[in-house]
Coordinates of C-alpha atoms and ligand atoms in Angstrom, one line a residue:
M13 CA 0.0 0.0 0.0
T14 CA 1.2 3.5 -0.9
T15 CA 1.9 5.7 2.1
I16 CA -0.3 8.8 2.2
R17 CA 2.1 11.6 1.5
A18 CA 2.9 15.0 3.0
G19 CA 0.7 17.3 1.0
G20 CA -2.3 15.1 1.8
S21 CA -4.6 13.2 -0.5
P22 CA -4.0 15.4 -3.6
A23 CA -0.3 14.6 -3.6
T24 CA -1.0 10.9 -2.9
V25 CA -3.5 10.6 -5.7
L26 CA -1.4 12.5 -8.2
R27 CA 1.7 10.4 -7.5
T28 CA -0.3 7.2 -7.7
V29 CA -1.7 8.2 -11.1
L30 CA 1.8 9.1 -12.3
D31 CA 3.0 5.7 -11.3
H32 CA 0.1 3.5 -12.4
G33 CA -2.1 5.6 -14.8
P34 CA -4.3 5.1 -16.5
I35 CA -5.9 3.8 -13.4
A36 CA -9.4 3.4 -12.0
R37 CA -10.4 5.4 -9.0
S38 CA -11.3 2.2 -7.1
T39 CA -7.7 0.9 -7.7
I40 CA -6.3 4.2 -6.4
A41 CA -8.3 3.7 -3.2
R42 CA -7.1 0.1 -2.9
L43 CA -3.4 1.1 -3.4
T44 CA -3.4 4.1 -1.1
G45 CA -5.8 3.2 1.7
L46 CA -7.8 6.4 1.0
S47 CA -11.5 6.1 1.1
P48 CA -13.3 5.8 -2.3
A49 CA -15.2 9.0 -1.5
T50 CA -11.9 10.9 -0.8
V51 CA -10.3 9.6 -4.1
T52 CA -13.4 10.7 -6.0
T53 CA -13.4 14.2 -4.5
T54 CA -9.7 14.6 -4.8
S55 CA -9.4 13.3 -8.4
N56 CA -12.2 15.6 -9.4
R57 CA -10.4 18.6 -8.0
L58 CA -7.2 17.5 -9.8
I59 CA -9.2 17.1 -13.0
D60 CA -10.7 20.6 -12.5
R61 CA -7.2 22.0 -12.1
G62 CA -6.2 20.4 -15.4
L63 CA -3.6 18.0 -13.9
L64 CA -5.5 14.8 -14.4
R65 CA -7.9 13.7 -17.2
E66 CA -10.4 11.0 -17.7
R67 CA -9.6 8.3 -20.3
P68 CA -12.8 6.5 -21.2
T69 CA -12.2 3.0 -22.2
V70 CA -13.6 1.7 -25.5
V71 CA -16.4 -0.8 -24.9
A72 CA -16.6 -3.5 -27.5
V73 CA -19.7 -3.5 -29.7
G74 CA -22.1 -6.1 -28.4
S75 CA -20.5 -6.2 -24.9
R76 CA -22.9 -7.4 -22.4
R77 CA -21.2 -5.6 -19.5
M78 CA -23.7 -3.7 -17.5
G79 CA -23.4 -0.9 -14.9
R80 CA -21.4 2.3 -14.8
P81 CA -18.7 2.5 -17.4
H82 CA -15.1 2.1 -16.2
V83 CA -13.4 5.5 -16.6
P84 CA -9.8 5.4 -15.7
I85 CA -7.9 8.6 -15.0
D86 CA -4.4 9.6 -16.2
I87 CA -1.9 12.5 -16.0
A88 CA -3.1 15.2 -18.3
D89 CA -1.0 15.7 -21.5
E90 CA -1.3 19.4 -21.9
P91 CA 0.0 21.3 -18.9
M92 CA 3.7 22.1 -18.8
V93 CA 6.2 24.0 -16.7
C94 CA 9.0 26.2 -18.0
G95 CA 12.4 25.5 -16.7
I96 CA 15.4 27.8 -16.4
H97 CA 18.9 26.5 -15.5
L98 CA 21.8 28.8 -14.9
S99 CA 25.3 27.4 -15.4
L100 CA 28.7 29.1 -15.4
T101 CA 28.5 29.7 -19.1
H102 CA 24.9 29.2 -20.3
I103 CA 21.3 29.8 -19.5
T104 CA 19.1 26.8 -20.5
V105 CA 15.4 27.1 -20.9
S106 CA 12.9 24.3 -21.3
L107 CA 9.3 23.2 -21.5
V108 CA 8.7 20.1 -19.5
D109 CA 5.4 18.1 -19.1
L110 CA 4.0 16.6 -16.0
R111 CA 5.8 13.3 -16.7
G112 CA 9.1 15.1 -16.7
R113 CA 9.5 14.8 -20.5
V114 CA 11.4 17.7 -22.1
I115 CA 9.1 19.1 -24.9
A116 CA 11.4 21.8 -26.1
T117 CA 14.6 23.4 -25.0
D118 CA 17.0 26.2 -26.0
R119 CA 20.1 27.7 -24.5
H120 CA 22.2 30.9 -24.7
A121 CA 25.7 31.8 -23.7
H122 CA 25.4 34.5 -21.0
R123 CA 29.1 35.5 -20.9
G124 CA 28.9 36.5 -17.2
Q125 CA 26.3 39.3 -17.8
P126 CA 24.6 40.6 -14.7
P127 CA 21.5 38.8 -13.3
N128 CA 18.9 41.2 -14.6
T129 CA 20.3 40.9 -18.2
V130 CA 20.5 37.1 -18.0
L131 CA 16.9 36.9 -16.7
D132 CA 15.7 39.2 -19.5
V133 CA 17.3 36.9 -22.0
A134 CA 15.8 33.8 -20.3
V135 CA 12.3 35.3 -20.5
E136 CA 12.8 36.1 -24.2
L137 CA 13.8 32.5 -24.9
M138 CA 10.8 31.2 -22.9
T139 CA 8.5 33.5 -24.8
E140 CA 9.8 32.0 -28.1
L141 CA 9.6 28.5 -26.7
T142 CA 6.1 28.7 -25.4
A143 CA 4.8 30.6 -28.5
D144 CA 1.1 29.7 -28.6
R145 CA 1.4 27.3 -25.7
A146 CA 1.7 29.9 -22.9
S147 CA -1.9 29.2 -21.7
R148 CA -0.8 25.6 -20.8
V149 CA 2.2 26.8 -18.6
L150 CA 1.6 26.2 -14.9
G151 CA 4.7 28.0 -13.6
I152 CA 8.4 28.4 -13.9
G153 CA 11.2 26.5 -12.2
F154 CA 14.6 28.0 -11.8
A155 CA 17.6 25.8 -10.9
V156 CA 21.3 26.7 -10.3
G157 CA 24.2 25.2 -8.4
G158 CA 25.6 26.5 -5.2
W159 CA 23.6 27.7 -2.2
V160 CA 20.0 28.4 -3.0
D161 CA 17.1 29.1 -0.6
P162 CA 13.8 28.0 -2.1
D163 CA 11.8 29.4 0.8
R164 CA 12.9 32.9 0.1
G165 CA 13.4 32.3 -3.7
I166 CA 16.9 33.6 -3.5
V167 CA 20.2 32.4 -5.0
V168 CA 22.3 33.0 -1.8
E169 CA 25.7 32.3 -3.1
H170 CA 27.1 31.1 -6.5
P171 CA 30.6 32.3 -6.4
L172 CA 31.5 31.3 -10.0
T173 CA 28.8 33.5 -11.6
C174 CA 28.8 36.1 -8.7
W175 CA 25.0 35.6 -8.3
N176 CA 25.0 36.3 -4.6
G177 CA 21.8 37.3 -2.8
V178 CA 19.8 37.5 -6.0
A179 CA 16.0 37.5 -5.5
V180 CA 15.3 35.4 -8.6
R181 CA 11.8 34.4 -7.7
E182 CA 10.7 38.0 -7.3
L183 CA 12.5 39.2 -10.4
L184 CA 11.0 36.4 -12.6
E185 CA 7.5 36.7 -11.1
H186 CA 7.6 40.4 -11.8
R187 CA 8.7 39.8 -15.4
T188 CA 6.3 37.0 -16.3
G189 CA 3.3 36.9 -13.9
F190 CA 3.8 33.2 -13.4
D191 CA 4.5 31.4 -10.1
V192 CA 8.2 30.7 -9.8
H193 CA 10.0 28.2 -7.7
V194 CA 13.8 28.6 -7.2
D195 CA 15.9 25.6 -6.1
S196 CA 19.3 24.1 -6.2
H197 CA 19.8 22.2 -9.4
V198 CA 20.9 19.0 -7.6
R199 CA 17.9 19.1 -5.3
A200 CA 15.7 19.5 -8.3
L201 CA 17.4 16.6 -10.0
V202 CA 16.7 14.5 -6.8
D203 CA 13.0 15.4 -7.1
A204 CA 13.1 14.4 -10.8
E205 CA 14.8 11.1 -10.0
C206 CA 12.2 10.3 -7.3
L207 CA 9.3 11.2 -9.5
F208 CA 10.3 10.0 -13.0
G209 CA 13.6 8.1 -12.7
E210 CA 15.1 5.3 -10.7
P211 CA 12.3 3.8 -8.5
R212 CA 14.6 2.8 -5.7
A213 CA 15.6 6.5 -5.2
R214 CA 12.2 7.0 -3.5
R215 CA 13.4 5.1 -0.5
S216 CA 16.6 7.0 -0.1
V217 CA 19.0 8.7 -2.5
V218 CA 22.1 10.8 -2.5
Q219 CA 22.9 12.7 -5.7
L220 CA 26.3 14.2 -6.5
F221 CA 26.5 16.8 -9.3
V222 CA 30.0 17.1 -10.9
G223 CA 30.2 20.0 -13.3
N224 CA 31.7 23.4 -13.0
V225 CA 30.1 23.4 -9.6
I226 CA 30.1 20.3 -7.4
D227 CA 27.3 19.9 -5.0
A228 CA 25.1 17.2 -3.5
A229 CA 21.6 16.5 -2.2
F230 CA 19.8 13.7 -0.4
A231 CA 16.3 12.6 0.1
T232 CA 14.4 9.9 2.1
D233 CA 10.9 8.7 1.3
G234 CA 10.9 11.2 -1.6
L235 CA 11.5 14.2 0.5
V236 CA 14.7 16.3 -0.1
H237 CA 16.5 17.4 3.0
A238 CA 17.4 21.1 2.8
G239 CA 18.0 22.0 6.5
P240 CA 18.2 25.5 8.1
G241 CA 18.7 28.1 5.4
S242 CA 18.5 25.4 2.8
A243 CA 22.3 25.0 3.0
A244 CA 22.5 21.2 2.9
G245 CA 24.6 19.6 0.2
A246 CA 27.6 21.9 0.2
V247 CA 30.3 19.4 -0.6
A248 CA 32.4 21.8 -2.8
H249 CA 35.0 22.3 -0.1
M250 CA 35.5 18.7 1.1
P251 CA 39.2 17.9 1.1
I252 CA 40.8 15.9 -1.7
E253 CA 43.9 14.0 -0.8
H254 CA 47.2 15.1 -2.4
S255 CA 45.6 18.1 -4.1
T256 CA 47.4 21.5 -4.0
E257 CA 44.8 23.4 -6.0
H258 CA 44.0 26.8 -4.5
C259 CA 40.3 27.4 -3.7
S260 CA 38.3 30.6 -3.5
C261 CA 37.7 29.8 0.2
G262 CA 41.4 30.4 0.9
R263 CA 42.4 26.8 1.4
T264 CA 43.9 24.3 -0.9
G265 CA 42.8 20.9 -2.2
C266 CA 39.0 21.4 -2.1
F267 CA 36.7 19.1 -4.1
Q268 CA 35.4 21.7 -6.5
A269 CA 38.7 23.5 -6.9
T270 CA 40.4 20.2 -7.8
L271 CA 37.9 18.2 -9.9
S272 CA 35.5 20.7 -11.6
E273 CA 35.1 20.8 -15.3
R274 CA 36.9 24.0 -15.8
V275 CA 40.0 22.6 -13.9
L276 CA 39.8 19.5 -16.0
V277 CA 39.8 21.4 -19.3
R278 CA 42.5 23.7 -18.1
D279 CA 44.7 20.6 -17.5
A280 CA 43.7 19.1 -20.9
V281 CA 44.8 22.3 -22.7
R282 CA 48.0 22.4 -20.8
R283 CA 48.8 18.8 -21.7
G284 CA 47.9 19.5 -25.4
I285 CA 45.0 17.1 -25.4
I286 CA 42.6 19.8 -26.6
E287 CA 43.2 23.2 -28.0
V288 CA 40.3 25.2 -26.4
P289 CA 39.2 25.0 -22.8
D290 CA 35.8 23.5 -23.6
F291 CA 34.4 20.5 -21.7
G292 CA 32.3 19.4 -24.7
V293 CA 35.4 19.3 -26.8
L294 CA 37.2 17.1 -24.2
L295 CA 34.2 14.7 -24.1
A296 CA 34.1 14.5 -27.9
A297 CA 37.8 13.7 -28.0
A298 CA 37.3 10.9 -25.5
E299 CA 34.3 9.6 -27.4
S300 CA 36.3 9.5 -30.6
G301 CA 39.0 7.4 -28.9
N302 CA 41.6 9.8 -27.8
P303 CA 43.4 7.8 -25.0
S304 CA 44.7 10.9 -23.1
A305 CA 41.2 12.5 -23.0
T306 CA 39.8 9.2 -21.8
Q307 CA 42.4 8.8 -19.1
L308 CA 41.8 12.3 -17.8
L309 CA 38.0 11.7 -17.5
V310 CA 38.5 8.2 -15.9
D311 CA 41.0 9.6 -13.4
R312 CA 38.6 12.3 -12.4
S313 CA 35.8 9.7 -12.0
Y314 CA 38.0 7.6 -9.7
R315 CA 38.8 10.6 -7.5
V316 CA 35.1 11.5 -7.4
G317 CA 34.5 7.9 -6.2
L318 CA 37.1 8.3 -3.5
V319 CA 35.3 11.3 -2.0
S320 CA 31.9 9.6 -2.6
G321 CA 32.8 6.7 -0.3
S322 CA 32.6 8.9 2.7
L323 CA 29.2 10.3 1.7
L324 CA 27.9 6.8 1.2
D325 CA 29.2 5.6 4.6
I326 CA 27.6 8.6 6.4
L327 CA 24.2 8.4 4.7
N328 CA 23.9 4.8 3.4
P329 CA 21.4 5.5 0.7
E330 CA 19.5 3.0 -1.3
V331 CA 21.0 4.6 -4.5
F332 CA 23.9 7.0 -5.0
I333 CA 23.4 8.9 -8.3
V334 CA 26.5 10.6 -9.8
C335 CA 25.9 13.2 -12.5
D336 CA 29.2 13.1 -14.2
P337 CA 29.0 13.7 -18.0
G338 CA 31.9 11.3 -18.6
M339 CA 29.9 8.4 -17.2
H340 CA 27.5 8.6 -20.1
V341 CA 30.2 8.8 -22.7
L342 CA 32.6 6.2 -21.3
P343 CA 31.5 3.1 -19.4
E344 CA 34.9 3.1 -17.8
C345 CA 34.0 6.3 -15.9
L346 CA 31.2 4.5 -14.0
D347 CA 33.6 1.6 -13.3
A348 CA 36.1 4.2 -12.0
V349 CA 33.6 5.9 -9.7
R350 CA 32.7 2.5 -8.3
A351 CA 36.4 1.5 -7.9
G352 CA 37.0 4.8 -6.0
V353 CA 34.0 4.1 -3.7
A354 CA 35.2 0.5 -3.1
E355 CA 38.6 1.8 -2.2
S356 CA 37.4 4.5 0.3
S357 CA 34.2 3.1 1.8
Y358 CA 34.1 1.2 5.1
G359 CA 30.4 0.6 4.8
R360 CA 28.4 -2.4 3.5
R361 CA 30.1 -4.6 1.0
D362 CA 27.6 -4.2 -1.8
V363 CA 27.8 -0.4 -1.6
V364 CA 29.3 -0.1 -5.1
D365 CA 26.1 -1.6 -6.6
S366 CA 24.2 1.4 -5.4
V367 CA 26.3 3.8 -7.5
L368 CA 24.3 4.7 -10.7
P369 CA 24.4 7.4 -13.4
S370 CA 21.5 9.9 -13.6
S371 CA 18.3 8.8 -15.4
F372 CA 18.4 12.0 -17.4
H373 CA 21.5 11.7 -19.5
G374 CA 21.6 14.4 -22.2
R375 CA 18.9 16.4 -20.7
L376 CA 20.1 17.1 -17.2
L377 CA 19.9 20.9 -17.3
P378 CA 16.5 21.2 -19.0
V379 CA 15.1 18.6 -16.6
A380 CA 16.7 20.4 -13.6
G381 CA 15.0 23.7 -14.4
G382 CA 11.6 22.1 -15.0
A383 CA 11.9 19.7 -12.0
S384 CA 12.4 22.7 -9.7
M385 CA 8.7 23.5 -10.3
L386 CA 7.5 20.0 -10.8
G387 CA 8.8 18.9 -7.4
K388 CA 6.9 21.6 -5.7
L389 CA 3.8 20.9 -7.8
Y390 CA 3.8 17.2 -6.9
R391 CA 4.3 17.9 -3.2
D392 CA 1.2 20.1 -3.0
P393 CA -0.6 20.1 -6.3
L394 CA -3.7 22.2 -5.3
E395 CA -1.9 24.8 -3.2
Q396 CA 0.5 25.5 -6.0
L397 CA -2.1 26.4 -8.6
T398 CA -4.2 28.6 -6.3
G399 CA -1.2 31.0 -6.2
Q400 CA -1.0 31.3 -9.9
L401 CA -0.9 34.9 -11.1
A402 CA -2.1 36.3 -14.5
P403 CA 0.4 35.0 -17.0
A404 CA 2.1 37.7 -19.1
L405 CA 4.3 35.6 -21.4
Ligands
LIG502 ZN1 37.5 25.6 -0.7

């Protein structure tokens, strides 16, 4: 039986339909333990809000079945959310449906422009992306690395882009009229994994994002832990053995300062493996069989695994998801992360089996933006929509 979730019966019914739809109301009641009357009332409210729809079954001609027709319900196809993801170099916008599928996406190099300019560009891109579909947009999710406080809608600290204390929710709501939810990209990806990805993640999951920023998030029973000030998951300054890289925090040998993408491409250029400091170029070189590029990525994955062993021992999650682009290009990188974990973990012996790549390969950033809003929506589907403002896109 499904546990009735925080967010009450609307969240429970919506999640059950997501997992099992199309599904009869009577089956939802049986699976969740909610009364048939509650399921009927709740599902009708979710249908009224446009999140669910009825899917009448075709009754064969000549069928002798009597009584009320069986009308299963399913997740509605039409509603979508907009996603915005901010990375060190790009703004990525997306349209994502209620099943977490990316319908459309676009991106733009922001070249370190100030937040107001970048958000103006993001809204322009979203306007083009939504075109005649704006009426189907439920809200906007914004996701970024670093320290983000979703309660206040603020990017507290993202040292690489210098977005510090930026009130993104207010700025975007003012520009668009849509409800906006701002969250850390790795917490949004945990929500996506629990909703649409690896089923075991729902029991407990730790996710590590390894890009230009390195951060982590963890969830139990589908609920992400943020902690006071939403500061959980700051692993960027964990120490890496034998590293002498200087970090912006004033120390040497920090995780992010040693193993981020920009450090990796800097090393690759210095060694003559690639000519321009571009991570995509390094990945392409590895994919086309360049042994030096491959070795660089595999070495990094191994060192990521060494650090991950400690996280696994502390939190002992059901699954440990690593978002390392190399893992999707080279199978050796997943093996290397697992080897690093095996080397450094003192925990249970089968711990390496819990290490998995993300379910959203090739669409991590579009999914992260959308999932920032979808996570909120699935936690409290009716509350979310009552706060919707007049859309201006
Ligand atoms: Zn540091």
